Short mmCIF file of N, CA and C in Angstrom, two decimals:
data_model
loop_
_atom_site.label_atom_id
_atom_site.label_comp_id
_atom_site.label_asym_id
_atom_site.label_seq_id
_atom_site.Cartn_x
_atom_site.Cartn_y
_atom_site.Cartn_z
N MET A 195 38.04 -1.34 -22.34
CA MET A 195 37.06 -1.10 -21.34
C MET A 195 36.41 0.24 -21.49
N LYS A 196 35.10 0.32 -21.44
CA LYS A 196 34.38 1.60 -21.58
C LYS A 196 34.50 2.41 -20.31
N THR A 197 34.62 3.67 -20.49
CA THR A 197 34.55 4.58 -19.33
C THR A 197 33.10 4.86 -18.97
N ALA A 198 32.93 5.50 -17.81
CA ALA A 198 31.57 5.81 -17.37
C ALA A 198 30.81 6.62 -18.43
N SER A 199 31.48 7.54 -19.10
CA SER A 199 30.76 8.42 -20.07
C SER A 199 30.48 7.65 -21.37
N GLN A 200 31.16 6.51 -21.57
CA GLN A 200 30.91 5.71 -22.82
C GLN A 200 29.84 4.64 -22.59
N ARG A 201 29.61 4.23 -21.37
CA ARG A 201 28.61 3.19 -21.08
C ARG A 201 27.20 3.69 -21.35
N LYS A 202 26.37 2.80 -21.84
CA LYS A 202 24.99 3.11 -22.03
C LYS A 202 24.30 3.31 -20.70
N LYS A 203 23.59 4.36 -20.55
CA LYS A 203 22.93 4.64 -19.26
C LYS A 203 21.68 3.76 -19.15
N ASP A 204 21.51 3.18 -18.02
CA ASP A 204 20.35 2.36 -17.72
C ASP A 204 19.87 2.70 -16.29
N PRO A 205 19.09 3.84 -16.22
CA PRO A 205 18.68 4.34 -14.92
C PRO A 205 17.94 3.29 -14.06
N GLU A 206 17.13 2.45 -14.68
CA GLU A 206 16.39 1.47 -13.91
C GLU A 206 17.33 0.44 -13.30
N LEU A 207 18.35 0.04 -14.05
CA LEU A 207 19.32 -0.93 -13.53
C LEU A 207 20.15 -0.27 -12.37
N VAL A 208 20.50 0.94 -12.54
CA VAL A 208 21.20 1.66 -11.42
C VAL A 208 20.35 1.75 -10.19
N ARG A 209 19.08 2.13 -10.36
CA ARG A 209 18.14 2.20 -9.24
C ARG A 209 18.00 0.88 -8.54
N ARG A 210 17.86 -0.22 -9.34
CA ARG A 210 17.71 -1.53 -8.82
C ARG A 210 18.96 -1.99 -8.08
N THR A 211 20.12 -1.61 -8.60
CA THR A 211 21.39 -1.98 -7.94
C THR A 211 21.53 -1.21 -6.64
N LEU A 212 21.12 0.02 -6.56
CA LEU A 212 21.16 0.79 -5.33
C LEU A 212 20.21 0.17 -4.29
N LEU A 213 19.04 -0.21 -4.70
CA LEU A 213 18.10 -0.84 -3.73
C LEU A 213 18.61 -2.18 -3.24
N ASP A 214 19.19 -2.98 -4.16
CA ASP A 214 19.71 -4.27 -3.76
C ASP A 214 20.86 -4.13 -2.79
N CYS A 215 21.76 -3.18 -3.05
CA CYS A 215 22.91 -2.98 -2.17
C CYS A 215 22.42 -2.44 -0.83
N ALA A 216 21.44 -1.55 -0.84
CA ALA A 216 20.90 -1.00 0.38
C ALA A 216 20.29 -2.12 1.27
N MET A 217 19.54 -3.02 0.62
CA MET A 217 18.97 -4.15 1.35
C MET A 217 20.02 -5.01 1.92
N ARG A 218 21.02 -5.35 1.14
CA ARG A 218 22.12 -6.23 1.64
C ARG A 218 22.80 -5.55 2.86
N LEU A 219 23.10 -4.31 2.73
CA LEU A 219 23.76 -3.59 3.86
C LEU A 219 22.89 -3.55 5.06
N ALA A 220 21.58 -3.34 4.90
CA ALA A 220 20.63 -3.24 6.05
C ALA A 220 20.54 -4.63 6.69
N LEU A 221 20.55 -5.67 5.90
CA LEU A 221 20.54 -7.04 6.46
C LEU A 221 21.81 -7.44 7.15
N GLU A 222 22.91 -7.06 6.58
CA GLU A 222 24.21 -7.42 7.18
C GLU A 222 24.59 -6.58 8.37
N HIS A 223 24.26 -5.29 8.34
CA HIS A 223 24.76 -4.41 9.40
C HIS A 223 23.65 -3.69 10.18
N GLY A 224 22.38 -4.10 9.89
CA GLY A 224 21.28 -3.44 10.56
C GLY A 224 21.00 -2.06 9.93
N PRO A 225 19.92 -1.47 10.37
CA PRO A 225 19.52 -0.20 9.76
C PRO A 225 20.57 0.91 9.97
N ALA A 226 21.35 0.80 11.01
CA ALA A 226 22.45 1.80 11.23
C ALA A 226 23.48 1.72 10.13
N GLY A 227 23.67 0.53 9.52
CA GLY A 227 24.63 0.36 8.43
C GLY A 227 24.18 0.86 7.10
N LEU A 228 22.96 1.33 7.10
CA LEU A 228 22.40 1.86 5.85
C LEU A 228 22.69 3.35 5.76
N THR A 229 23.87 3.66 5.34
CA THR A 229 24.26 5.08 5.09
C THR A 229 24.39 5.34 3.61
N VAL A 230 24.21 6.58 3.28
CA VAL A 230 24.32 6.98 1.87
C VAL A 230 25.70 6.63 1.31
N GLN A 231 26.71 6.90 2.07
CA GLN A 231 28.10 6.59 1.64
C GLN A 231 28.31 5.11 1.47
N ALA A 232 27.81 4.31 2.38
CA ALA A 232 28.01 2.82 2.30
C ALA A 232 27.25 2.30 1.08
N VAL A 233 26.01 2.79 0.83
CA VAL A 233 25.23 2.27 -0.34
C VAL A 233 25.95 2.67 -1.62
N ALA A 234 26.41 3.94 -1.70
CA ALA A 234 27.11 4.38 -2.89
C ALA A 234 28.33 3.54 -3.18
N GLU A 235 29.13 3.33 -2.12
CA GLU A 235 30.35 2.51 -2.32
C GLU A 235 30.05 1.09 -2.72
N ALA A 236 29.09 0.45 -2.01
CA ALA A 236 28.74 -0.92 -2.32
C ALA A 236 28.17 -1.12 -3.73
N SER A 237 27.52 -0.12 -4.23
CA SER A 237 26.90 -0.20 -5.58
C SER A 237 27.81 0.28 -6.67
N GLY A 238 28.89 0.94 -6.33
CA GLY A 238 29.79 1.52 -7.38
C GLY A 238 29.15 2.73 -8.07
N VAL A 239 28.32 3.42 -7.32
CA VAL A 239 27.66 4.65 -7.83
C VAL A 239 28.09 5.79 -6.97
N THR A 240 28.28 6.94 -7.59
CA THR A 240 28.67 8.12 -6.78
C THR A 240 27.50 8.57 -5.85
N LYS A 241 27.82 9.25 -4.83
CA LYS A 241 26.72 9.79 -3.97
C LYS A 241 25.81 10.68 -4.80
N GLY A 242 26.36 11.40 -5.75
CA GLY A 242 25.51 12.20 -6.62
C GLY A 242 24.54 11.39 -7.48
N GLY A 243 25.09 10.22 -7.93
CA GLY A 243 24.23 9.32 -8.68
C GLY A 243 23.14 8.73 -7.82
N LEU A 244 23.48 8.38 -6.54
CA LEU A 244 22.49 7.90 -5.61
C LEU A 244 21.41 8.94 -5.36
N PHE A 245 21.84 10.20 -5.16
CA PHE A 245 20.86 11.27 -4.93
C PHE A 245 20.05 11.57 -6.16
N HIS A 246 20.55 11.21 -7.34
CA HIS A 246 19.75 11.44 -8.54
C HIS A 246 18.50 10.52 -8.50
N HIS A 247 18.72 9.30 -7.96
CA HIS A 247 17.59 8.33 -7.88
C HIS A 247 16.75 8.44 -6.63
N PHE A 248 17.41 8.79 -5.52
CA PHE A 248 16.80 8.94 -4.23
C PHE A 248 17.29 10.25 -3.65
N PRO A 249 16.45 11.27 -3.62
CA PRO A 249 16.89 12.60 -3.18
C PRO A 249 17.32 12.71 -1.76
N SER A 250 17.08 11.68 -0.91
CA SER A 250 17.48 11.70 0.46
C SER A 250 17.58 10.27 0.97
N LYS A 251 18.18 10.10 2.11
CA LYS A 251 18.25 8.78 2.71
C LYS A 251 16.86 8.29 3.04
N GLN A 252 15.97 9.19 3.45
CA GLN A 252 14.56 8.90 3.72
C GLN A 252 13.91 8.29 2.47
N ALA A 253 14.13 8.90 1.34
CA ALA A 253 13.53 8.43 0.12
C ALA A 253 14.07 7.03 -0.21
N LEU A 254 15.32 6.77 0.06
CA LEU A 254 15.90 5.43 -0.14
C LEU A 254 15.25 4.37 0.81
N VAL A 255 15.12 4.75 2.05
CA VAL A 255 14.47 3.87 2.98
C VAL A 255 13.01 3.56 2.59
N GLU A 256 12.29 4.61 2.19
CA GLU A 256 10.93 4.42 1.76
C GLU A 256 10.82 3.49 0.54
N SER A 257 11.73 3.63 -0.41
CA SER A 257 11.81 2.85 -1.56
C SER A 257 12.13 1.40 -1.22
N LEU A 258 13.04 1.23 -0.28
CA LEU A 258 13.42 -0.10 0.20
C LEU A 258 12.23 -0.81 0.79
N PHE A 259 11.52 -0.05 1.65
CA PHE A 259 10.31 -0.64 2.29
C PHE A 259 9.24 -0.95 1.22
N ALA A 260 9.08 -0.05 0.30
CA ALA A 260 8.09 -0.30 -0.81
C ALA A 260 8.46 -1.59 -1.57
N ASP A 261 9.72 -1.83 -1.70
CA ASP A 261 10.16 -3.11 -2.37
C ASP A 261 9.74 -4.31 -1.54
N LEU A 262 9.93 -4.22 -0.21
CA LEU A 262 9.55 -5.34 0.65
C LEU A 262 8.04 -5.57 0.63
N VAL A 263 7.29 -4.51 0.60
CA VAL A 263 5.79 -4.61 0.58
C VAL A 263 5.40 -5.20 -0.79
N GLU A 264 6.07 -4.77 -1.84
CA GLU A 264 5.73 -5.29 -3.20
C GLU A 264 5.96 -6.79 -3.24
N LYS A 265 7.02 -7.25 -2.60
CA LYS A 265 7.28 -8.71 -2.59
C LYS A 265 6.22 -9.44 -1.76
N LEU A 266 5.87 -8.86 -0.61
CA LEU A 266 4.80 -9.40 0.19
C LEU A 266 3.49 -9.47 -0.57
N ASP A 267 3.19 -8.44 -1.27
CA ASP A 267 1.99 -8.32 -2.11
C ASP A 267 1.95 -9.50 -3.16
N ALA A 268 3.09 -9.69 -3.78
CA ALA A 268 3.17 -10.71 -4.84
C ALA A 268 3.05 -12.10 -4.17
N ASP A 269 3.66 -12.28 -3.04
CA ASP A 269 3.54 -13.56 -2.36
C ASP A 269 2.08 -13.88 -1.97
N ILE A 270 1.41 -12.89 -1.43
CA ILE A 270 0.00 -13.03 -1.06
C ILE A 270 -0.86 -13.32 -2.28
N ASP A 271 -0.66 -12.55 -3.36
CA ASP A 271 -1.44 -12.78 -4.55
C ASP A 271 -1.21 -14.21 -5.07
N ALA A 272 0.00 -14.66 -5.08
CA ALA A 272 0.26 -16.02 -5.56
C ALA A 272 -0.41 -17.07 -4.72
N ALA A 273 -0.37 -16.91 -3.41
CA ALA A 273 -0.99 -17.83 -2.53
C ALA A 273 -2.53 -17.86 -2.69
N MET A 274 -3.07 -16.63 -2.88
CA MET A 274 -4.53 -16.55 -3.06
C MET A 274 -4.93 -17.18 -4.35
N ALA A 275 -4.17 -17.06 -5.40
CA ALA A 275 -4.46 -17.64 -6.69
C ALA A 275 -4.55 -19.18 -6.59
N GLU A 276 -3.78 -19.76 -5.68
CA GLU A 276 -3.74 -21.23 -5.50
C GLU A 276 -4.82 -21.73 -4.52
N ASP A 277 -5.49 -20.80 -3.80
CA ASP A 277 -6.46 -21.22 -2.79
C ASP A 277 -7.79 -21.47 -3.47
N PRO A 278 -8.30 -22.75 -3.27
CA PRO A 278 -9.60 -23.04 -3.95
C PRO A 278 -10.84 -22.45 -3.26
N ARG A 279 -10.60 -21.93 -2.08
CA ARG A 279 -11.74 -21.39 -1.27
C ARG A 279 -11.60 -19.88 -1.16
N ALA A 280 -12.57 -19.15 -1.62
CA ALA A 280 -12.51 -17.66 -1.62
C ALA A 280 -12.61 -17.07 -0.24
N ARG A 281 -13.60 -17.61 0.59
CA ARG A 281 -13.78 -17.03 1.91
C ARG A 281 -12.54 -17.21 2.75
N GLY A 282 -11.94 -16.11 3.23
CA GLY A 282 -10.77 -16.11 4.07
C GLY A 282 -9.44 -16.28 3.32
N SER A 283 -9.44 -16.27 1.97
CA SER A 283 -8.23 -16.51 1.22
C SER A 283 -7.15 -15.46 1.46
N PHE A 284 -7.51 -14.20 1.61
CA PHE A 284 -6.54 -13.19 1.95
C PHE A 284 -5.95 -13.45 3.28
N THR A 285 -6.76 -13.79 4.30
CA THR A 285 -6.25 -14.05 5.62
C THR A 285 -5.33 -15.22 5.65
N ARG A 286 -5.69 -16.30 4.96
CA ARG A 286 -4.79 -17.52 4.89
C ARG A 286 -3.49 -17.14 4.24
N ALA A 287 -3.52 -16.41 3.15
CA ALA A 287 -2.28 -16.02 2.44
C ALA A 287 -1.44 -15.10 3.40
N TYR A 288 -2.09 -14.18 4.11
CA TYR A 288 -1.39 -13.32 5.03
C TYR A 288 -0.73 -14.09 6.17
N VAL A 289 -1.44 -15.05 6.70
CA VAL A 289 -0.86 -15.90 7.74
C VAL A 289 0.33 -16.64 7.26
N ARG A 290 0.18 -17.24 6.10
CA ARG A 290 1.32 -18.01 5.54
C ARG A 290 2.53 -17.14 5.28
N ALA A 291 2.29 -15.91 4.74
CA ALA A 291 3.41 -15.02 4.45
C ALA A 291 4.06 -14.58 5.77
N THR A 292 3.25 -14.33 6.77
CA THR A 292 3.77 -13.86 8.05
C THR A 292 4.59 -14.97 8.71
N PHE A 293 4.11 -16.17 8.71
CA PHE A 293 4.85 -17.26 9.33
C PHE A 293 6.07 -17.72 8.47
N ASP A 294 6.02 -17.52 7.19
CA ASP A 294 7.17 -17.80 6.32
C ASP A 294 8.32 -16.91 6.66
N ASP A 295 8.02 -15.77 7.26
CA ASP A 295 9.02 -14.75 7.66
C ASP A 295 9.65 -15.13 9.02
N LEU A 296 9.29 -16.25 9.62
CA LEU A 296 9.80 -16.65 10.90
C LEU A 296 10.79 -17.79 10.70
N PRO A 297 12.06 -17.47 10.51
CA PRO A 297 13.00 -18.64 10.37
C PRO A 297 13.12 -19.39 11.66
N GLN A 298 13.34 -20.74 11.50
CA GLN A 298 13.41 -21.59 12.70
C GLN A 298 14.78 -21.45 13.34
N GLY A 299 14.80 -21.14 14.61
CA GLY A 299 15.98 -21.22 15.42
C GLY A 299 17.05 -20.18 15.13
N GLN A 300 16.68 -19.07 14.52
CA GLN A 300 17.67 -18.03 14.27
C GLN A 300 16.94 -16.65 14.26
N GLY A 301 17.74 -15.61 14.39
CA GLY A 301 17.15 -14.27 14.29
C GLY A 301 16.76 -13.99 12.85
N ASN A 302 15.93 -12.95 12.66
CA ASN A 302 15.51 -12.64 11.33
C ASN A 302 15.84 -11.16 11.02
N PRO A 303 16.94 -10.94 10.29
CA PRO A 303 17.35 -9.56 10.00
C PRO A 303 16.35 -8.82 9.16
N ALA A 304 15.57 -9.50 8.26
CA ALA A 304 14.57 -8.82 7.46
C ALA A 304 13.48 -8.28 8.39
N ALA A 305 13.09 -9.12 9.44
CA ALA A 305 12.05 -8.64 10.36
C ALA A 305 12.58 -7.43 11.08
N ALA A 306 13.84 -7.39 11.51
CA ALA A 306 14.38 -6.23 12.18
C ALA A 306 14.32 -5.04 11.26
N LEU A 307 14.57 -5.26 9.97
CA LEU A 307 14.51 -4.14 9.04
C LEU A 307 13.10 -3.62 8.94
N TYR A 308 12.11 -4.49 8.90
CA TYR A 308 10.68 -4.08 8.87
C TYR A 308 10.38 -3.19 10.08
N VAL A 309 10.75 -3.70 11.25
CA VAL A 309 10.43 -2.99 12.50
C VAL A 309 11.09 -1.62 12.55
N SER A 310 12.37 -1.57 12.21
CA SER A 310 13.03 -0.29 12.24
C SER A 310 12.47 0.68 11.22
N ALA A 311 12.02 0.12 10.03
CA ALA A 311 11.45 0.98 9.07
C ALA A 311 10.06 1.49 9.54
N LEU A 312 9.37 0.62 10.28
CA LEU A 312 8.08 1.02 10.77
C LEU A 312 8.11 2.14 11.85
N ALA A 313 9.32 2.33 12.37
CA ALA A 313 9.57 3.45 13.29
C ALA A 313 9.48 4.78 12.60
N GLU A 314 9.67 4.78 11.30
CA GLU A 314 9.58 6.03 10.53
C GLU A 314 8.10 6.30 10.21
N PRO A 315 7.61 7.46 10.56
CA PRO A 315 6.17 7.77 10.42
C PRO A 315 5.70 7.67 8.94
N THR A 316 6.49 8.05 7.95
CA THR A 316 6.06 7.94 6.57
C THR A 316 6.01 6.46 6.18
N VAL A 317 6.91 5.70 6.67
CA VAL A 317 6.90 4.25 6.29
C VAL A 317 5.74 3.56 6.99
N LEU A 318 5.49 3.94 8.26
CA LEU A 318 4.34 3.40 8.96
C LEU A 318 3.03 3.73 8.19
N ARG A 319 2.95 4.90 7.67
CA ARG A 319 1.74 5.31 6.87
C ARG A 319 1.70 4.45 5.61
N MET A 320 2.81 4.16 4.96
CA MET A 320 2.83 3.29 3.81
C MET A 320 2.26 1.92 4.11
N TRP A 321 2.70 1.39 5.28
CA TRP A 321 2.24 0.04 5.71
C TRP A 321 0.75 0.10 5.96
N ALA A 322 0.29 1.07 6.71
CA ALA A 322 -1.11 1.23 7.02
C ALA A 322 -1.98 1.37 5.78
N ASP A 323 -1.48 2.17 4.81
CA ASP A 323 -2.20 2.33 3.59
C ASP A 323 -2.31 1.01 2.75
N TRP A 324 -1.18 0.29 2.74
CA TRP A 324 -1.16 -1.06 2.07
C TRP A 324 -2.21 -1.95 2.67
N PHE A 325 -2.17 -2.08 4.03
CA PHE A 325 -3.01 -3.00 4.71
C PHE A 325 -4.49 -2.62 4.54
N THR A 326 -4.78 -1.31 4.68
CA THR A 326 -6.17 -0.84 4.54
C THR A 326 -6.65 -1.10 3.11
N THR A 327 -5.85 -0.91 2.11
CA THR A 327 -6.20 -1.17 0.71
C THR A 327 -6.50 -2.62 0.54
N ARG A 328 -5.62 -3.48 1.07
CA ARG A 328 -5.80 -4.96 0.90
C ARG A 328 -7.12 -5.36 1.61
N LEU A 329 -7.37 -4.87 2.79
CA LEU A 329 -8.62 -5.25 3.47
C LEU A 329 -9.83 -4.80 2.73
N ALA A 330 -9.77 -3.60 2.16
CA ALA A 330 -10.92 -3.09 1.36
C ALA A 330 -11.10 -3.97 0.12
N ARG A 331 -10.04 -4.32 -0.54
CA ARG A 331 -10.10 -5.15 -1.73
C ARG A 331 -10.72 -6.54 -1.42
N HIS A 332 -10.51 -7.03 -0.20
CA HIS A 332 -10.99 -8.36 0.12
C HIS A 332 -12.11 -8.35 1.12
N ARG A 333 -12.79 -7.25 1.23
CA ARG A 333 -13.89 -7.12 2.20
C ARG A 333 -14.94 -8.17 2.04
N ALA A 334 -15.29 -8.54 0.80
CA ALA A 334 -16.34 -9.49 0.56
C ALA A 334 -15.89 -10.91 1.12
N THR A 335 -14.68 -11.21 1.16
CA THR A 335 -14.29 -12.56 1.54
C THR A 335 -13.57 -12.63 2.90
N ASP A 336 -13.11 -11.54 3.44
CA ASP A 336 -12.26 -11.52 4.63
C ASP A 336 -12.66 -10.50 5.68
N ASP A 337 -13.98 -10.17 5.74
CA ASP A 337 -14.39 -9.18 6.73
C ASP A 337 -14.96 -9.72 7.97
N ALA A 338 -14.97 -11.04 8.18
CA ALA A 338 -15.49 -11.62 9.41
C ALA A 338 -14.63 -11.36 10.58
N PRO A 339 -15.20 -11.15 11.77
CA PRO A 339 -14.40 -10.90 12.98
C PRO A 339 -13.33 -11.96 13.25
N ILE A 340 -13.69 -13.21 13.05
CA ILE A 340 -12.71 -14.30 13.32
C ILE A 340 -11.50 -14.16 12.45
N LEU A 341 -11.66 -13.69 11.22
CA LEU A 341 -10.56 -13.51 10.28
C LEU A 341 -9.67 -12.36 10.75
N GLU A 342 -10.28 -11.34 11.31
CA GLU A 342 -9.54 -10.23 11.82
C GLU A 342 -8.65 -10.69 13.03
N ILE A 343 -9.27 -11.50 13.90
CA ILE A 343 -8.57 -12.07 15.00
C ILE A 343 -7.36 -12.93 14.56
N VAL A 344 -7.61 -13.71 13.56
CA VAL A 344 -6.54 -14.58 13.02
C VAL A 344 -5.34 -13.73 12.52
N ARG A 345 -5.67 -12.68 11.72
CA ARG A 345 -4.61 -11.78 11.24
C ARG A 345 -3.82 -11.15 12.36
N MET A 346 -4.58 -10.71 13.39
CA MET A 346 -3.93 -10.05 14.56
C MET A 346 -3.04 -11.06 15.35
N ALA A 347 -3.56 -12.29 15.43
CA ALA A 347 -2.74 -13.33 16.08
C ALA A 347 -1.48 -13.62 15.30
N ALA A 348 -1.53 -13.65 13.96
CA ALA A 348 -0.32 -13.83 13.14
C ALA A 348 0.63 -12.68 13.36
N ASP A 349 0.11 -11.47 13.37
CA ASP A 349 1.00 -10.33 13.68
C ASP A 349 1.65 -10.39 15.02
N GLY A 350 0.89 -10.85 16.02
CA GLY A 350 1.40 -11.02 17.38
C GLY A 350 2.47 -12.08 17.43
N ALA A 351 2.29 -13.21 16.72
CA ALA A 351 3.33 -14.22 16.70
C ALA A 351 4.58 -13.72 16.06
N TRP A 352 4.46 -12.98 14.97
CA TRP A 352 5.62 -12.36 14.28
C TRP A 352 6.37 -11.43 15.19
N LEU A 353 5.65 -10.58 15.90
CA LEU A 353 6.29 -9.67 16.80
C LEU A 353 6.89 -10.40 18.01
N ALA A 354 6.23 -11.41 18.53
CA ALA A 354 6.80 -12.18 19.61
C ALA A 354 8.10 -12.85 19.21
N HIS A 355 8.14 -13.36 17.99
CA HIS A 355 9.34 -13.99 17.49
C HIS A 355 10.44 -12.97 17.41
N LEU A 356 10.16 -11.80 16.95
CA LEU A 356 11.15 -10.72 16.81
C LEU A 356 11.72 -10.30 18.15
N MET A 357 10.88 -10.33 19.19
CA MET A 357 11.29 -9.87 20.50
C MET A 357 12.03 -10.90 21.31
N ARG A 358 12.12 -12.15 20.88
CA ARG A 358 12.79 -13.17 21.63
C ARG A 358 14.30 -12.87 21.61
N GLU A 359 14.88 -12.76 22.77
CA GLU A 359 16.30 -12.41 22.86
C GLU A 359 17.16 -13.53 22.36
N ASP A 360 16.75 -14.76 22.53
CA ASP A 360 17.58 -15.89 22.05
C ASP A 360 17.50 -16.15 20.57
N GLY A 361 16.62 -15.36 19.83
CA GLY A 361 16.51 -15.55 18.42
C GLY A 361 15.79 -16.82 17.98
N ALA A 362 15.34 -17.56 18.97
CA ALA A 362 14.66 -18.85 18.66
C ALA A 362 13.24 -18.57 18.15
N ALA A 363 12.69 -19.51 17.40
CA ALA A 363 11.35 -19.32 16.90
C ALA A 363 10.34 -19.38 17.98
N VAL A 364 9.19 -18.81 17.73
CA VAL A 364 8.03 -18.96 18.65
C VAL A 364 7.74 -20.46 18.85
N PRO A 365 7.60 -20.92 20.14
CA PRO A 365 7.32 -22.34 20.32
C PRO A 365 6.17 -22.84 19.48
N ASP A 366 6.36 -23.93 18.81
CA ASP A 366 5.38 -24.54 17.93
C ASP A 366 4.76 -23.58 16.95
N ALA A 367 5.62 -22.83 16.29
CA ALA A 367 5.14 -21.83 15.31
C ALA A 367 4.38 -22.55 14.17
N ALA A 368 4.83 -23.70 13.76
CA ALA A 368 4.20 -24.44 12.69
C ALA A 368 2.79 -24.87 13.14
N GLY A 369 2.70 -25.30 14.34
CA GLY A 369 1.36 -25.71 14.88
C GLY A 369 0.43 -24.55 14.98
N LEU A 370 0.97 -23.42 15.47
CA LEU A 370 0.19 -22.20 15.58
C LEU A 370 -0.33 -21.75 14.21
N ARG A 371 0.55 -21.76 13.24
CA ARG A 371 0.20 -21.39 11.85
C ARG A 371 -0.92 -22.23 11.37
N GLU A 372 -0.85 -23.56 11.56
CA GLU A 372 -1.87 -24.45 11.05
C GLU A 372 -3.21 -24.24 11.82
N ARG A 373 -3.14 -23.99 13.14
CA ARG A 373 -4.35 -23.70 13.92
C ARG A 373 -5.02 -22.37 13.47
N LEU A 374 -4.25 -21.39 13.17
CA LEU A 374 -4.78 -20.15 12.67
C LEU A 374 -5.44 -20.34 11.27
N ILE A 375 -4.77 -21.03 10.43
CA ILE A 375 -5.35 -21.32 9.09
C ILE A 375 -6.65 -22.12 9.21
N ALA A 376 -6.66 -23.10 10.12
CA ALA A 376 -7.87 -23.89 10.35
C ALA A 376 -9.03 -23.00 10.78
N MET A 377 -8.73 -22.00 11.58
CA MET A 377 -9.76 -21.04 12.05
C MET A 377 -10.38 -20.31 10.91
N THR A 378 -9.67 -20.07 9.82
CA THR A 378 -10.19 -19.38 8.68
C THR A 378 -11.12 -20.25 7.84
N LEU A 379 -11.12 -21.55 8.11
CA LEU A 379 -11.94 -22.44 7.35
C LEU A 379 -13.30 -22.79 7.95
N SER A 380 -13.45 -22.36 9.24
CA SER A 380 -14.72 -22.62 9.93
C SER A 380 -15.76 -21.65 9.45
N ASP A 381 -17.00 -22.12 9.34
CA ASP A 381 -18.08 -21.25 8.84
C ASP A 381 -18.98 -20.78 9.96
#
């Protein structure tokens, strides 16, 4: 068996492992369970190694959130690529991604992670920048007031789901999703 000094160093693999362990801990134990010590132990990396990749817990949280947004971005791009209609395609993809994040009949730990991360001003700025950039990119197809209303309604449904104490889905979430998507198709 090779010792740590004999193993080939793969910084990107170590960074990915740290992020994956951080995500798992945050989902299992909530944002409070996301400590530097817990992430280091779960990943088999020293705290010094963790700090080599993420100079602070804040940097780790920001990277974790950036990972979530990158996945959302990829999901939206994939949905848009399959959409035969350009007008409203970003909004439809956004609605689908938002509602896909609403599990039926149970709480959503990923949503809780999003909300707790959004309480951080730098992470909130990251989200605002991402959203502003996406809206600017799709201005030609998704700038209509009705499409803005649809996106806001999807955000409201997502937040309403998160706030339900019983963890149950928003009543008729599937129907609401389809009504919102239908609104994007009207001319």
